[in-house]
PDB file of C-alpha atoms in Angstrom:
ATOM      1  CA  MET A 128       0.000   0.000   0.000  1.00 58.00           C
ATOM      2  CA  GLU A 129       1.264   3.494  -0.776  1.00 82.00           C
ATOM      3  CA  LEU A 130       2.549   5.641   2.052  1.00 84.00           C
ATOM      4  CA  THR A 131      -0.010   8.406   1.357  1.00 88.00           C
ATOM      5  CA  THR A 132      -2.848   5.865   1.535  1.00 90.00           C
ATOM      6  CA  LEU A 133      -1.486   4.430   4.782  1.00 91.00           C
ATOM      7  CA  ASN A 134      -1.243   7.951   6.241  1.00 91.00           C
ATOM      8  CA  LYS A 135      -4.841   8.751   5.311  1.00 93.00           C
ATOM      9  CA  GLU A 136      -6.069   5.443   6.720  1.00 94.00           C
ATOM     10  CA  TYR A 137      -4.118   5.968   9.957  1.00 93.00           C
ATOM     11  CA  LYS A 138      -5.488   9.496  10.420  1.00 94.00           C
ATOM     12  CA  LEU A 139      -9.058   8.384   9.708  1.00 95.00           C
ATOM     13  CA  LEU A 140      -8.822   5.456  12.115  1.00 95.00           C
ATOM     14  CA  ARG A 141      -7.338   7.693  14.819  1.00 95.00           C
ATOM     15  CA  GLU A 142     -10.087  10.307  14.350  1.00 96.00           C
ATOM     16  CA  GLU A 143     -12.794   7.648  14.454  1.00 96.00           C
ATOM     17  CA  SER A 144     -11.295   6.090  17.569  1.00 95.00           C
ATOM     18  CA  GLU A 145     -10.947   9.476  19.258  1.00 94.00           C
ATOM     19  CA  GLU A 146     -14.576  10.404  18.514  1.00 95.00           C
ATOM     20  CA  LYS A 147     -15.807   7.096  19.900  1.00 95.00           C
ATOM     21  CA  PHE A 148     -13.625   7.519  23.002  1.00 95.00           C
ATOM     22  CA  VAL A 149     -15.024  11.015  23.649  1.00 95.00           C
ATOM     23  CA  LYS A 150     -18.610   9.749  23.322  1.00 95.00           C
ATOM     24  CA  MET A 151     -17.944   6.773  25.589  1.00 94.00           C
ATOM     25  CA  SER A 152     -16.191   8.928  28.201  1.00 94.00           C
ATOM     26  CA  MET A 153     -19.324  11.086  28.443  1.00 94.00           C
ATOM     27  CA  ILE A 154     -21.207   7.980  29.556  1.00 94.00           C
ATOM     28  CA  GLU A 155     -18.379   6.459  31.607  1.00 94.00           C
ATOM     29  CA  PRO A 156     -15.860   9.167  32.674  1.00 93.00           C
ATOM     30  CA  ASN A 157     -13.284   6.631  33.942  1.00 94.00           C
ATOM     31  CA  ILE A 158     -12.974   4.720  30.663  1.00 96.00           C
ATOM     32  CA  ASN A 159      -9.484   4.237  29.204  1.00 96.00           C
ATOM     33  CA  LEU A 160      -8.652   3.452  25.594  1.00 96.00           C
ATOM     34  CA  VAL A 161      -5.719   1.371  24.357  1.00 96.00           C
ATOM     35  CA  GLU A 162      -5.081   1.543  20.616  1.00 96.00           C
ATOM     36  CA  GLU A 163      -2.638  -0.536  18.604  1.00 96.00           C
ATOM     37  CA  TYR A 164      -1.595   0.161  15.010  1.00 95.00           C
ATOM     38  CA  TRP A 165       0.942  -1.751  12.950  1.00 93.00           C
ATOM     39  CA  ILE A 166       2.123  -2.347   9.406  1.00 89.00           C
ATOM     40  CA  THR A 167       1.353  -5.896   8.358  1.00 86.00           C
ATOM     41  CA  SER A 168       3.683  -8.147   6.391  1.00 78.00           C
ATOM     42  CA  ASP A 169       1.764  -7.285   3.197  1.00 79.00           C
ATOM     43  CA  HIS A 170       2.307  -3.553   3.950  1.00 83.00           C
ATOM     44  CA  THR A 171      -1.259  -2.701   4.976  1.00 88.00           C
ATOM     45  CA  LEU A 172      -2.337  -1.056   8.224  1.00 92.00           C
ATOM     46  CA  GLY A 173      -3.601  -3.262  11.027  1.00 93.00           C
ATOM     47  CA  ASN A 174      -5.346  -1.923  14.096  1.00 95.00           C
ATOM     48  CA  THR A 175      -7.194  -2.911  17.229  1.00 95.00           C
ATOM     49  CA  SER A 176      -8.484  -1.178  20.320  1.00 95.00           C
ATOM     50  CA  ALA A 177      -9.630  -2.090  23.812  1.00 96.00           C
ATOM     51  CA  TYR A 178     -11.391  -0.217  26.584  1.00 96.00           C
ATOM     52  CA  PHE A 179     -10.709  -0.516  30.310  1.00 97.00           C
ATOM     53  CA  SER A 180     -12.422   0.889  33.390  1.00 95.00           C
ATOM     54  CA  SER A 181      -9.087   1.283  35.170  1.00 95.00           C
ATOM     55  CA  TYR A 182      -6.062   3.206  33.895  1.00 95.00           C
ATOM     56  CA  GLU A 183      -3.737   0.669  35.523  1.00 96.00           C
ATOM     57  CA  MET A 184      -5.442  -2.192  33.657  1.00 96.00           C
ATOM     58  CA  GLY A 185      -5.083  -0.243  30.397  1.00 95.00           C
ATOM     59  CA  ILE A 186      -1.378   0.343  31.003  1.00 95.00           C
ATOM     60  CA  GLU A 187      -0.828  -3.315  31.912  1.00 95.00           C
ATOM     61  CA  TYR A 188      -2.585  -4.442  28.725  1.00 95.00           C
ATOM     62  CA  ALA A 189      -0.641  -1.885  26.661  1.00 94.00           C
ATOM     63  CA  MET A 190       2.667  -3.093  28.069  1.00 93.00           C
ATOM     64  CA  ASP A 191       1.732  -6.691  27.217  1.00 93.00           C
ATOM     65  CA  ARG A 192       0.977  -5.560  23.652  1.00 93.00           C
ATOM     66  CA  VAL A 193       4.314  -3.711  23.492  1.00 91.00           C
ATOM     67  CA  ASP A 194       6.123  -6.898  24.543  1.00 90.00           C
ATOM     68  CA  TYR A 195       4.215  -8.892  21.924  1.00 91.00           C
ATOM     69  CA  ARG A 196       4.901  -6.377  19.136  1.00 90.00           C
ATOM     70  CA  MET A 197       8.585  -6.117  20.092  1.00 88.00           C
ATOM     71  CA  THR A 198       8.848  -9.916  19.867  1.00 88.00           C
ATOM     72  CA  LEU A 199       7.309  -9.846  16.378  1.00 85.00           C
ATOM     73  CA  ASN A 200       9.503  -6.909  15.427  1.00 80.00           C
ATOM     74  CA  GLU A 201      12.905  -8.427  16.214  1.00 79.00           C
ATOM     75  CA  ASP A 202      14.164  -7.527  12.753  1.00 78.00           C
ATOM     76  CA  GLY A 203      12.838  -3.950  13.062  1.00 76.00           C
ATOM     77  CA  GLN A 204      10.783  -4.292   9.887  1.00 79.00           C
ATOM     78  CA  LYS A 205       7.241  -4.233  11.317  1.00 85.00           C
ATOM     79  CA  PRO A 206       6.480  -0.676  12.472  1.00 90.00           C
ATOM     80  CA  PHE A 207       3.864  -0.291  15.213  1.00 92.00           C
ATOM     81  CA  ILE A 208       2.579   2.071  17.884  1.00 93.00           C
ATOM     82  CA  ILE A 209       0.581   1.534  21.083  1.00 94.00           C
ATOM     83  CA  LEU A 210      -1.434   4.429  22.504  1.00 94.00           C
ATOM     84  CA  VAL A 211      -3.183   4.805  25.858  1.00 95.00           C
ATOM     85  CA  ASN A 212      -5.843   7.521  25.852  1.00 94.00           C
ATOM     86  CA  GLY A 213      -4.254   8.912  22.689  1.00 92.00           C
ATOM     87  CA  LYS A 214      -0.690   9.092  24.027  1.00 92.00           C
ATOM     88  CA  ALA A 215       2.068   6.822  22.754  1.00 91.00           C
ATOM     89  CA  ILE A 216       3.212   4.268  25.314  1.00 87.00           C
ATOM     90  CA  ASN A 217       6.025   3.057  23.090  1.00 67.00           C
ATOM     91  CA  THR A 218       8.184   5.188  20.820  1.00 63.00           C
ATOM     92  CA  HIS A 219      10.388   2.323  19.583  1.00 77.00           C
ATOM     93  CA  GLY A 220       7.853   0.900  17.139  1.00 82.00           C
ATOM     94  CA  GLN A 221       8.771   3.327  14.322  1.00 85.00           C
ATOM     95  CA  LEU A 222       5.203   3.610  12.926  1.00 86.00           C
ATOM     96  CA  GLU A 223       5.083   7.410  13.005  1.00 85.00           C
ATOM     97  CA  ASN A 224       8.565   7.627  11.453  1.00 85.00           C
ATOM     98  CA  PHE A 225       7.495   5.129   8.790  1.00 84.00           C
ATOM     99  CA  LEU A 226       4.375   7.157   7.962  1.00 85.00           C
ATOM    100  CA  LYS A 227       6.513  10.329   7.722  1.00 84.00           C
ATOM    101  CA  GLY A 228       8.825   8.554   5.291  1.00 85.00           C
ATOM    102  CA  GLU A 229      11.749   8.709   7.729  1.00 85.00           C
ATOM    103  CA  PHE A 230      11.917   4.927   8.186  1.00 82.00           C
ATOM    104  CA  LYS A 231      11.874   2.454   5.323  1.00 81.00           C
ATOM    105  CA  ILE A 232      10.920  -1.189   5.337  1.00 75.00           C
ATOM    106  CA  THR A 233      13.411  -3.009   3.191  1.00 72.00           C
ATOM    107  CA  ALA A 234      11.665  -5.809   1.357  1.00 56.00           C
ATOM    108  CA  PHE A 235      14.918  -7.747   1.114  1.00 52.00           C
ATOM    109  CA  ASP A 236      15.252  -7.823   4.911  1.00 47.00           C
ATOM    110  CA  VAL A 237      11.638  -8.914   5.386  1.00 46.00           C
ATOM    111  CA  VAL A 238      11.879 -11.759   2.877  1.00 47.00           C
ATOM    112  CA  GLU A 239      15.317 -12.791   4.082  1.00 48.00           C
ATOM    113  CA  GLY A 240      14.148 -12.708   7.721  1.00 48.00           C
ATOM    114  CA  ASN A 241      11.104 -14.861   6.923  1.00 49.00           C
ATOM    115  CA  VAL A 242      13.223 -17.373   4.992  1.00 45.00           C
ATOM    116  CA  LYS A 243      15.732 -17.557   7.859  1.00 46.00           C
ATOM    117  CA  ARG A 244      12.918 -18.266  10.324  1.00 49.00           C
ATOM    118  CA  LEU A 245      11.438 -20.964   8.094  1.00 47.00           C
ATOM    119  CA  TYR A 246      14.706 -22.842   7.719  1.00 45.00           C
ATOM    120  CA  SER A 247      16.295 -22.346  11.117  1.00 42.00           C
TER     121      SER A 247
END
């Protein structure tokens, strides 16, 4: 997927998520949102979100997701970001840099990494 398309999709998803969070927080003021965005192996944008009644539970879940994403991202070729209530909990995922064009996924490294994992 083109970088401009990924940027538009990311911004739209973030806006949609933010609007939903604002509406839900009017009903339940203590609600906490954890968002996760990543670039998939076929270079599309993946996302998921979860809501928690406790900030501590949200942070704990977010940290688990960070650990999971870091494990998947050993080769540094799968950009991601985890947000809690709209603020990044992890700045090592490179997603924002990737969307700005400051970080490139090298197809050679991705293919080579996958082949190494298959045959090791």
